[in-house]
PDB file of C-alpha atoms in Angstrom:
ATOM      1  CA  UNK Z   1     205.097 184.501 103.196  1.00  0.00           C
ATOM      2  CA  UNK Z   2     205.255 181.706 100.634  1.00  0.00           C
ATOM      3  CA  UNK Z   3     207.379 179.621 103.002  1.00  0.00           C
ATOM      4  CA  UNK Z   4     204.475 179.501 105.474  1.00  0.00           C
ATOM      5  CA  UNK Z   5     202.113 178.316 102.745  1.00  0.00           C
ATOM      6  CA  UNK Z   6     204.527 175.544 101.769  1.00  0.00           C
ATOM      7  CA  UNK Z   7     204.992 174.590 105.442  1.00  0.00           C
ATOM      8  CA  UNK Z   8     201.230 174.462 106.057  1.00  0.00           C
ATOM      9  CA  UNK Z   9     200.821 172.127 103.095  1.00  0.00           C
ATOM     10  CA  UNK Z  10     203.884 169.930 103.624  1.00  0.00           C
ATOM     11  CA  UNK Z  11     203.753 169.420 107.403  1.00  0.00           C
ATOM     12  CA  UNK Z  12     200.373 167.625 107.417  1.00  0.00           C
ATOM     13  CA  UNK Z  13     201.441 165.476 104.461  1.00  0.00           C
ATOM     14  CA  UNK Z  14     204.664 164.452 106.220  1.00  0.00           C
ATOM     15  CA  UNK Z  15     202.775 163.674 109.442  1.00  0.00           C
ATOM     16  CA  UNK Z  16     200.245 161.514 107.593  1.00  0.00           C
ATOM     17  CA  UNK Z  17     203.020 159.639 105.781  1.00  0.00           C
ATOM     18  CA  UNK Z  18     204.938 159.018 109.019  1.00  0.00           C
ATOM     19  CA  UNK Z  19     201.796 157.724 110.742  1.00  0.00           C
ATOM     20  CA  UNK Z  20     201.067 155.320 107.921  1.00  0.00           C
ATOM     21  CA  UNK Z  21     204.646 154.039 107.929  1.00  0.00           C
ATOM     22  CA  UNK Z  22     204.660 153.531 111.700  1.00  0.00           C
ATOM     23  CA  UNK Z  23     201.278 151.769 111.741  1.00  0.00           C
ATOM     24  CA  UNK Z  24     200.241 153.840 114.780  1.00  0.00           C
ATOM     25  CA  UNK Z  25     196.813 155.245 115.299  1.00  0.00           C
ATOM     26  CA  UNK Z  26     196.807 158.936 116.162  1.00  0.00           C
ATOM     27  CA  UNK Z  27     196.151 160.151 119.710  1.00  0.00           C
ATOM     28  CA  UNK Z  28     195.561 163.730 120.787  1.00  0.00           C
ATOM     29  CA  UNK Z  29     194.136 163.258 124.285  1.00  0.00           C
ATOM     30  CA  UNK Z  30     196.415 162.152 127.147  1.00  0.00           C
ATOM     31  CA  UNK Z  31     195.012 161.356 130.611  1.00  0.00           C
ATOM     32  CA  UNK Z  32     196.452 160.026 133.845  1.00  0.00           C
ATOM     33  CA  UNK Z  33     193.311 158.002 134.597  1.00  0.00           C
ATOM     34  CA  UNK Z  34     191.253 156.582 131.728  1.00  0.00           C
ATOM     35  CA  UNK Z  35     188.703 154.850 133.974  1.00  0.00           C
ATOM     36  CA  UNK Z  36     185.112 156.071 133.765  1.00  0.00           C
ATOM     37  CA  UNK Z  37     185.463 157.925 137.092  1.00  0.00           C
ATOM     38  CA  UNK Z  38     188.823 159.376 136.025  1.00  0.00           C
ATOM     39  CA  UNK Z  39     187.375 160.703 132.772  1.00  0.00           C
ATOM     40  CA  UNK Z  40     184.465 162.297 134.663  1.00  0.00           C
ATOM     41  CA  UNK Z  41     186.894 163.964 137.055  1.00  0.00           C
ATOM     42  CA  UNK Z  42     189.057 165.183 134.163  1.00  0.00           C
ATOM     43  CA  UNK Z  43     186.187 166.270 131.885  1.00  0.00           C
ATOM     44  CA  UNK Z  44     186.634 169.723 130.385  1.00  0.00           C
ATOM     45  CA  UNK Z  45     183.878 172.273 130.671  1.00  0.00           C
ATOM     46  CA  UNK Z  46     183.998 172.784 126.868  1.00  0.00           C
ATOM     47  CA  UNK Z  47     183.976 169.108 125.775  1.00  0.00           C
ATOM     48  CA  UNK Z  48     181.178 168.226 123.386  1.00  0.00           C
ATOM     49  CA  UNK Z  49     180.030 164.895 121.923  1.00  0.00           C
ATOM     50  CA  UNK Z  50     182.028 165.798 118.780  1.00  0.00           C
ATOM     51  CA  UNK Z  51     185.261 165.511 120.800  1.00  0.00           C
ATOM     52  CA  UNK Z  52     184.965 162.231 122.710  1.00  0.00           C
ATOM     53  CA  UNK Z  53     187.720 160.268 124.412  1.00  0.00           C
ATOM     54  CA  UNK Z  54     188.078 157.485 121.833  1.00  0.00           C
ATOM     55  CA  UNK Z  55     187.832 153.886 123.025  1.00  0.00           C
ATOM     56  CA  UNK Z  56     191.243 152.905 121.628  1.00  0.00           C
ATOM     57  CA  UNK Z  57     193.087 155.717 123.458  1.00  0.00           C
ATOM     58  CA  UNK Z  58     193.811 153.882 126.762  1.00  0.00           C
ATOM     59  CA  UNK Z  59     195.468 150.912 125.035  1.00  0.00           C
ATOM     60  CA  UNK Z  60     197.376 153.153 122.659  1.00  0.00           C
ATOM     61  CA  UNK Z  61     198.483 155.473 125.474  1.00  0.00           C
ATOM     62  CA  UNK Z  62     199.780 152.504 127.507  1.00  0.00           C
ATOM     63  CA  UNK Z  63     201.736 151.316 124.491  1.00  0.00           C
ATOM     64  CA  UNK Z  64     203.176 154.743 123.660  1.00  0.00           C
ATOM     65  CA  UNK Z  65     203.761 156.014 127.225  1.00  0.00           C
ATOM     66  CA  UNK Z  66     203.838 152.936 129.494  1.00  0.00           C
ATOM     67  CA  UNK Z  67     205.136 154.672 132.638  1.00  0.00           C
ATOM     68  CA  UNK Z  68     202.765 157.648 132.485  1.00  0.00           C
ATOM     69  CA  UNK Z  69     200.164 157.994 135.221  1.00  0.00           C
ATOM     70  CA  UNK Z  70     199.038 160.141 138.135  1.00  0.00           C
ATOM     71  CA  UNK Z  71     201.676 161.999 140.116  1.00  0.00           C
ATOM     72  CA  UNK Z  72     201.875 161.185 143.827  1.00  0.00           C
ATOM     73  CA  UNK Z  73     203.345 164.045 145.882  1.00  0.00           C
ATOM     74  CA  UNK Z  74     204.207 163.977 149.571  1.00  0.00           C
ATOM     75  CA  UNK Z  75     202.058 166.456 151.479  1.00  0.00           C
ATOM     76  CA  UNK Z  76     198.483 167.318 152.284  1.00  0.00           C
ATOM     77  CA  UNK Z  77     195.962 168.013 149.535  1.00  0.00           C
ATOM     78  CA  UNK Z  78     195.784 171.763 150.399  1.00  0.00           C
ATOM     79  CA  UNK Z  79     199.596 172.086 150.366  1.00  0.00           C
ATOM     80  CA  UNK Z  80     199.974 170.223 147.080  1.00  0.00           C
ATOM     81  CA  UNK Z  81     197.082 172.217 145.595  1.00  0.00           C
ATOM     82  CA  UNK Z  82     198.883 175.456 146.486  1.00  0.00           C
ATOM     83  CA  UNK Z  83     202.059 174.110 144.857  1.00  0.00           C
ATOM     84  CA  UNK Z  84     200.161 173.234 141.658  1.00  0.00           C
ATOM     85  CA  UNK Z  85     198.600 176.717 141.519  1.00  0.00           C
ATOM     86  CA  UNK Z  86     202.008 178.302 142.092  1.00  0.00           C
ATOM     87  CA  UNK Z  87     203.707 176.256 139.348  1.00  0.00           C
ATOM     88  CA  UNK Z  88     200.937 176.881 136.812  1.00  0.00           C
ATOM     89  CA  UNK Z  89     200.718 180.599 137.587  1.00  0.00           C
ATOM     90  CA  UNK Z  90     204.507 181.019 137.428  1.00  0.00           C
ATOM     91  CA  UNK Z  91     204.530 179.561 133.904  1.00  0.00           C
ATOM     92  CA  UNK Z  92     201.296 181.134 132.707  1.00  0.00           C
ATOM     93  CA  UNK Z  93     202.704 184.159 130.890  1.00  0.00           C
ATOM     94  CA  UNK Z  94     205.252 182.134 128.933  1.00  0.00           C
ATOM     95  CA  UNK Z  95     203.589 178.820 128.183  1.00  0.00           C
ATOM     96  CA  UNK Z  96     199.888 178.778 128.971  1.00  0.00           C
ATOM     97  CA  UNK Z  97     196.857 180.857 129.875  1.00  0.00           C
ATOM     98  CA  UNK Z  98     194.841 179.871 132.963  1.00  0.00           C
ATOM     99  CA  UNK Z  99     191.110 179.805 132.208  1.00  0.00           C
ATOM    100  CA  UNK Z 100     189.596 178.313 135.377  1.00  0.00           C
ATOM    101  CA  UNK Z 101     190.621 177.752 139.010  1.00  0.00           C
ATOM    102  CA  UNK Z 102     188.281 175.984 141.450  1.00  0.00           C
ATOM    103  CA  UNK Z 103     189.620 175.938 145.013  1.00  0.00           C
ATOM    104  CA  UNK Z 104     186.691 173.845 146.249  1.00  0.00           C
ATOM    105  CA  UNK Z 105     187.178 171.125 143.642  1.00  0.00           C
ATOM    106  CA  UNK Z 106     190.998 171.556 143.651  1.00  0.00           C
ATOM    107  CA  UNK Z 107     190.993 171.763 139.860  1.00  0.00           C
ATOM    108  CA  UNK Z 108     192.290 174.163 137.274  1.00  0.00           C
ATOM    109  CA  UNK Z 109     192.205 174.467 133.526  1.00  0.00           C
ATOM    110  CA  UNK Z 110     194.481 176.285 131.142  1.00  0.00           C
ATOM    111  CA  UNK Z 111     195.056 176.664 127.426  1.00  0.00           C
ATOM    112  CA  UNK Z 112     198.482 175.925 125.990  1.00  0.00           C
ATOM    113  CA  UNK Z 113     199.440 177.237 122.567  1.00  0.00           C
ATOM    114  CA  UNK Z 114     201.934 175.325 120.438  1.00  0.00           C
ATOM    115  CA  UNK Z 115     204.951 177.327 119.363  1.00  0.00           C
ATOM    116  CA  UNK Z 116     205.121 176.686 115.638  1.00  0.00           C
ATOM    117  CA  UNK Z 117     201.570 176.519 114.326  1.00  0.00           C
ATOM    118  CA  UNK Z 118     199.842 178.154 117.354  1.00  0.00           C
ATOM    119  CA  UNK Z 119     197.376 175.293 117.924  1.00  0.00           C
ATOM    120  CA  UNK Z 120     195.359 175.509 121.150  1.00  0.00           C
ATOM    121  CA  UNK Z 121     195.424 172.568 123.565  1.00  0.00           C
ATOM    122  CA  UNK Z 122     193.326 172.355 126.743  1.00  0.00           C
ATOM    123  CA  UNK Z 123     194.719 171.069 130.026  1.00  0.00           C
ATOM    124  CA  UNK Z 124     192.897 170.148 133.239  1.00  0.00           C
ATOM    125  CA  UNK Z 125     194.638 169.348 136.539  1.00  0.00           C
ATOM    126  CA  UNK Z 126     192.918 167.913 139.633  1.00  0.00           C
ATOM    127  CA  UNK Z 127     194.441 167.341 143.097  1.00  0.00           C
ATOM    128  CA  UNK Z 128     192.821 164.741 145.352  1.00  0.00           C
ATOM    129  CA  UNK Z 129     193.735 162.542 148.326  1.00  0.00           C
ATOM    130  CA  UNK Z 130     196.022 159.620 147.526  1.00  0.00           C
ATOM    131  CA  UNK Z 131     195.506 156.066 148.699  1.00  0.00           C
ATOM    132  CA  UNK Z 132     198.970 156.415 150.270  1.00  0.00           C
ATOM    133  CA  UNK Z 133     198.861 158.183 153.646  1.00  0.00           C
ATOM    134  CA  UNK Z 134     200.623 161.553 153.677  1.00  0.00           C
ATOM    135  CA  UNK Z 135     200.469 161.981 149.891  1.00  0.00           C
ATOM    136  CA  UNK Z 136     198.224 163.782 147.433  1.00  0.00           C
ATOM    137  CA  UNK Z 137     197.396 162.564 143.943  1.00  0.00           C
ATOM    138  CA  UNK Z 138     197.572 164.788 140.876  1.00  0.00           C
ATOM    139  CA  UNK Z 139     195.594 163.759 137.814  1.00  0.00           C
ATOM    140  CA  UNK Z 140     195.797 165.656 134.542  1.00  0.00           C
ATOM    141  CA  UNK Z 141     194.509 165.657 131.013  1.00  0.00           C
ATOM    142  CA  UNK Z 142     195.839 167.439 127.942  1.00  0.00           C
ATOM    143  CA  UNK Z 143     193.802 167.450 124.723  1.00  0.00           C
ATOM    144  CA  UNK Z 144     194.368 169.058 121.365  1.00  0.00           C
ATOM    145  CA  UNK Z 145     191.433 171.055 120.037  1.00  0.00           C
ATOM    146  CA  UNK Z 146     192.304 170.414 116.393  1.00  0.00           C
ATOM    147  CA  UNK Z 147     193.410 167.265 114.622  1.00  0.00           C
ATOM    148  CA  UNK Z 148     193.593 163.606 115.514  1.00  0.00           C
ATOM    149  CA  UNK Z 149     197.251 163.426 116.527  1.00  0.00           C
ATOM    150  CA  UNK Z 150     199.648 165.714 118.340  1.00  0.00           C
ATOM    151  CA  UNK Z 151     203.141 164.246 117.717  1.00  0.00           C
ATOM    152  CA  UNK Z 152     203.541 163.748 121.484  1.00  0.00           C
ATOM    153  CA  UNK Z 153     202.891 167.386 122.447  1.00  0.00           C
ATOM    154  CA  UNK Z 154     200.251 166.601 125.099  1.00  0.00           C
ATOM    155  CA  UNK Z 155     202.394 163.931 126.752  1.00  0.00           C
ATOM    156  CA  UNK Z 156     205.435 166.238 126.786  1.00  0.00           C
ATOM    157  CA  UNK Z 157     203.357 169.049 128.278  1.00  0.00           C
ATOM    158  CA  UNK Z 158     202.040 166.918 131.147  1.00  0.00           C
ATOM    159  CA  UNK Z 159     205.470 165.408 131.775  1.00  0.00           C
ATOM    160  CA  UNK Z 160     206.951 168.919 131.936  1.00  0.00           C
ATOM    161  CA  UNK Z 161     204.184 170.061 134.298  1.00  0.00           C
ATOM    162  CA  UNK Z 162     204.701 167.054 136.578  1.00  0.00           C
ATOM    163  CA  UNK Z 163     208.476 167.628 136.642  1.00  0.00           C
ATOM    164  CA  UNK Z 164     207.936 171.268 137.661  1.00  0.00           C
ATOM    165  CA  UNK Z 165     205.454 170.261 140.399  1.00  0.00           C
ATOM    166  CA  UNK Z 166     207.789 167.539 141.665  1.00  0.00           C
ATOM    167  CA  UNK Z 167     210.740 169.939 141.908  1.00  0.00           C
ATOM    168  CA  UNK Z 168     208.622 172.657 143.561  1.00  0.00           C
ATOM    169  CA  UNK Z 169     207.362 170.142 146.151  1.00  0.00           C
ATOM    170  CA  UNK Z 170     210.805 169.221 147.443  1.00  0.00           C
TER     171      UNK Z 170
END
């Protein structure tokens, strides 16, 4: 029991020290499209003014994850949408809990729980037509509910999700 108390005290202190040494600003909200329209499309149903997408996030995200962006998948929007639903539902018992599926909007939301400290992170995925003929575009957002930084957990989650969708689409 005491080891958990020590861990809960030491982990935040170590994270704060590492951030200060690196000179990085914390980020806990990763999106594939940080434009105004992209943020509207990827807005969570639960988001409140207390949890805004901070104005320095796009620049920081580009610096930290320069190659990250929407996933383009060969296929029609309905086919890719079915693939996304299949991938998310096949992982749902182990990794995340689906909270909303909208077949009209081609969007879904789920809650991911971190392994160690059991923090809840919200994820939204939207499938839409791509500007490239014969492809669909997948946009996603992953945001931590607690804290200002996530040590890369949201980026890793979306990268993992995109890898699973890419492999299921082939």
